[in-house]
C-alpha positions as a printed NumPy array, in Angstrom:
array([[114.784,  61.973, 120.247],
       [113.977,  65.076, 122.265],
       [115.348,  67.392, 119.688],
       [113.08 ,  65.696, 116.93 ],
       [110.08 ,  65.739, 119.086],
       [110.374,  69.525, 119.854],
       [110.626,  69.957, 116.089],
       [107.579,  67.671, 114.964],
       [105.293,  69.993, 117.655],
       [106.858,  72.835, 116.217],
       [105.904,  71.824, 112.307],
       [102.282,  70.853, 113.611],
       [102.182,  73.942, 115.001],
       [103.147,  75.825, 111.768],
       [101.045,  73.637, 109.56 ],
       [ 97.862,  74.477, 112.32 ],
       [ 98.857,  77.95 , 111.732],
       [ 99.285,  77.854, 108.462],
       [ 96.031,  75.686, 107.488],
       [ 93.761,  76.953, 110.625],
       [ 93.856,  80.466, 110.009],
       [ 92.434,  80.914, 106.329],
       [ 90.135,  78.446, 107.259],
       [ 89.038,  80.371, 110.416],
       [ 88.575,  83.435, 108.086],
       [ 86.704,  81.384, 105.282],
       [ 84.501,  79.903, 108.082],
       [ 83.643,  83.649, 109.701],
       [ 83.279,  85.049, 106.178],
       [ 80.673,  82.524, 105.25 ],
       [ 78.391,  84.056, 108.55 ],
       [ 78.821,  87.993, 107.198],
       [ 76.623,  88.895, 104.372],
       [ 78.07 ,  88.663, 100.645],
       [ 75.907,  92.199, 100.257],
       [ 76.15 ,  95.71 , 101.846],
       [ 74.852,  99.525, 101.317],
       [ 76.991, 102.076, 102.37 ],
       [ 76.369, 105.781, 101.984],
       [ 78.369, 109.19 , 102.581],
       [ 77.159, 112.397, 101.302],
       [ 78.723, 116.28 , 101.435],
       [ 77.637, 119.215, 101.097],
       [ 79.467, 122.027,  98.428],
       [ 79.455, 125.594,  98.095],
       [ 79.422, 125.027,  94.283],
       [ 76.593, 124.908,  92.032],
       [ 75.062, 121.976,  91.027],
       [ 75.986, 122.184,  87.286],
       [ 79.699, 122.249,  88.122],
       [ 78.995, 119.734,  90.381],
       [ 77.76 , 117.652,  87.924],
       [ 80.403, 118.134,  85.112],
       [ 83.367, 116.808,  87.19 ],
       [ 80.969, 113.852,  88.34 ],
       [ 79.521, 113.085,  84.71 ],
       [ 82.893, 113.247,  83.304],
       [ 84.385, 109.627,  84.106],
       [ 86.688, 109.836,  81.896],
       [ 88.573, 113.015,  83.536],
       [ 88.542, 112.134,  87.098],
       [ 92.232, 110.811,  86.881],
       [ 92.918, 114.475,  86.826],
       [ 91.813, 115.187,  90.103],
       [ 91.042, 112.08 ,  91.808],
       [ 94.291, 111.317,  93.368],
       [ 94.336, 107.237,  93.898],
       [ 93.268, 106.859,  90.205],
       [ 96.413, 106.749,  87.564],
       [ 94.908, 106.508,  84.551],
       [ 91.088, 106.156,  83.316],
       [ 90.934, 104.364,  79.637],
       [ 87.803, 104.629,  77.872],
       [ 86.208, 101.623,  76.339],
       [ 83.577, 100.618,  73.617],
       [ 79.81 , 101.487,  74.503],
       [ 77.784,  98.23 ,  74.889],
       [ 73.949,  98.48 ,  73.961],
       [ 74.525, 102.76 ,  74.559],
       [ 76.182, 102.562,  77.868],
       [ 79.603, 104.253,  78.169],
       [ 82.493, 102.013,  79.91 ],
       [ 85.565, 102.554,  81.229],
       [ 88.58 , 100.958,  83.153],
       [ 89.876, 102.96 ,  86.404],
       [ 93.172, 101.966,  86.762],
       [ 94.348, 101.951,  90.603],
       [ 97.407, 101.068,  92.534],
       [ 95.036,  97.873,  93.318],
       [ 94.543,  97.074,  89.358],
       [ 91.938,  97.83 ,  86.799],
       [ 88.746,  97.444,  87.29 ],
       [ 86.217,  98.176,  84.607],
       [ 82.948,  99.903,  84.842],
       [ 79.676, 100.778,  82.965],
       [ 77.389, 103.772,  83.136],
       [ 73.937, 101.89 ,  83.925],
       [ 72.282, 105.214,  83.755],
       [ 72.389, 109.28 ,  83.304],
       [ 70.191, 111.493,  84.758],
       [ 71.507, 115.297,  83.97 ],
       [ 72.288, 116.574,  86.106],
       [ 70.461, 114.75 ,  89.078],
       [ 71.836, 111.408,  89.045],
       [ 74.317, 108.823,  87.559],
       [ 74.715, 105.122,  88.588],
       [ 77.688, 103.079,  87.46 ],
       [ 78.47 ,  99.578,  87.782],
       [ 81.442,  97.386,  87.942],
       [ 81.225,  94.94 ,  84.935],
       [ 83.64 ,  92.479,  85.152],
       [ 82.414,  89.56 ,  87.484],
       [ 85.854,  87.838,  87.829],
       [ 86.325,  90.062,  90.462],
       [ 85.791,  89.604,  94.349],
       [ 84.086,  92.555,  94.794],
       [ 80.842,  94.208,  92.463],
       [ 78.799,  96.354,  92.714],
       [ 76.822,  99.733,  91.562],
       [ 77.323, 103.227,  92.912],
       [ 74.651, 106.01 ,  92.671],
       [ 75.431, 109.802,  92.551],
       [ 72.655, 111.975,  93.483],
       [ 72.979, 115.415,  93.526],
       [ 70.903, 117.588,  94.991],
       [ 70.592, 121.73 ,  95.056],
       [ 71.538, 123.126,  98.798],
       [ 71.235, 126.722,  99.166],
       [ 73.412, 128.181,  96.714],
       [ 75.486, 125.191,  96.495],
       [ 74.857, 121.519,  96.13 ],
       [ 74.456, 118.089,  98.279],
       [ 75.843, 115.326,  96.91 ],
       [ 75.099, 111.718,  98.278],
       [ 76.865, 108.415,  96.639],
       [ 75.423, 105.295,  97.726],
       [ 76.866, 101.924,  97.076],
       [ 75.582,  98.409,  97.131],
       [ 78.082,  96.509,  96.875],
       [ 78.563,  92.702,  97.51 ],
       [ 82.297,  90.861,  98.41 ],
       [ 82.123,  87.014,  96.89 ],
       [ 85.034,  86.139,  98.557],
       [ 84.146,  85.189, 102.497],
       [ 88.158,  85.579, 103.576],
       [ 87.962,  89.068, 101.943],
       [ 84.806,  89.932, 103.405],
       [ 86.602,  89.309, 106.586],
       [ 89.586,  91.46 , 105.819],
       [ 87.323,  94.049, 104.506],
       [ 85.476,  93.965, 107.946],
       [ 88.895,  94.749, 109.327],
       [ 90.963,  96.952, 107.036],
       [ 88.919,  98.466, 104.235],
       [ 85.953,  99.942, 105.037],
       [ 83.086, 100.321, 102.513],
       [ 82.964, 104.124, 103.128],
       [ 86.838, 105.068, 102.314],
       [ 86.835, 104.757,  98.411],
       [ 83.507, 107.326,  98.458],
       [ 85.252, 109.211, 101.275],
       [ 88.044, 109.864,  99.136],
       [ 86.313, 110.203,  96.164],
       [ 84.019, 113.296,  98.292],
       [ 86.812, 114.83 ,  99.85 ],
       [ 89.045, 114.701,  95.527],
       [ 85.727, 116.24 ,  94.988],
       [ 85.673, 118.937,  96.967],
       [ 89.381, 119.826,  96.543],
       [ 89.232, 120.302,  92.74 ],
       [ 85.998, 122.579,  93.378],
       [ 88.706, 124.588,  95.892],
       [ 86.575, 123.537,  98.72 ],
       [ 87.086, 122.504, 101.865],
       [ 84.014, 120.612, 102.552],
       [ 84.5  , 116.841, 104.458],
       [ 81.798, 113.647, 103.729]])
């Protein structure tokens, strides 16, 4: 009987484990907002129209962005270019909401089966003989366990930090967000 008692505690244990964590998480995750803004900026040595051509050109940045395998090109929808980015993490397709040569450009994710959204916003900006570029993201996680995790593991800064610092190495710059 001792044996089989140590064993029940341990299963109830488990099973606590097991069942009290995600619930924990979902429980936290309800409290944090679904929305955030995040924004990181740099500042290039290059001029603003080069600038602009790598960051207008979604369909290219697979060449130089390194995370990104592959970027597929999709069917326009009412004049808006789309496109998947294809990731170690998946695909995720997004739209061009709008183009503003060569000042701004603000893309969207399009596909709301995902657990994250959201739109980013380049803005570039002439600085001295170079350029300032600042990408700002609001962004929302639907998911309350994942807006935990992101909390802990995956900043909302780190996809525009390495999209800044891709940036500034194909421009042969050593520039940092």
């Amino acid at each position: 009987m001792g044996r089989r008692n140590l064993l029940m505690r341990w299963l109830v244990v488990v099973a606590a484990i097991v069942i009290g964590v995600p619930v924990l998480l979902a429980i936290v995750g309800m409290m944090l907002p679904r929305d955030h803004l995040a924004r990181m900026s740099i500042t290039l040595r290059t001029d603003p129209a080069r600038v602009w051509a790598l960051v207008s050109d979604v369909g290219a940045t697979a060449r130089w962005r390194p995370e990104i395998t592959a970027v597929e090109p999709r069917p326009a929808v009412e004049g808006h270019e789309r496109f998947v980015e294809v990731d170690r993490h998946g695909r995720t397709p997004f739209e061009v909401v709008a183009r503003e040569p060569p000042v701004r450009q603000v893309v969207r994710i399009v596909d709301d089966g995902l657990p994250f959204g959201g739109t980013w916003t380049y803005d570039l900006a002439p600085s001295g003989a170079g350029t300032s570029l600042t990408i700002s993201e609001a962004g929302f996680i639907r998911n309350p366990i994942f807006r935990v995790m992101s909390r802990i593991a995956f900043p909302p800064t780190a996809t525009m930090d390495a999209y800044l610092r891709a940036l500034a190495a194909e421009l042969g710059e050593t520039a940092e967000p």
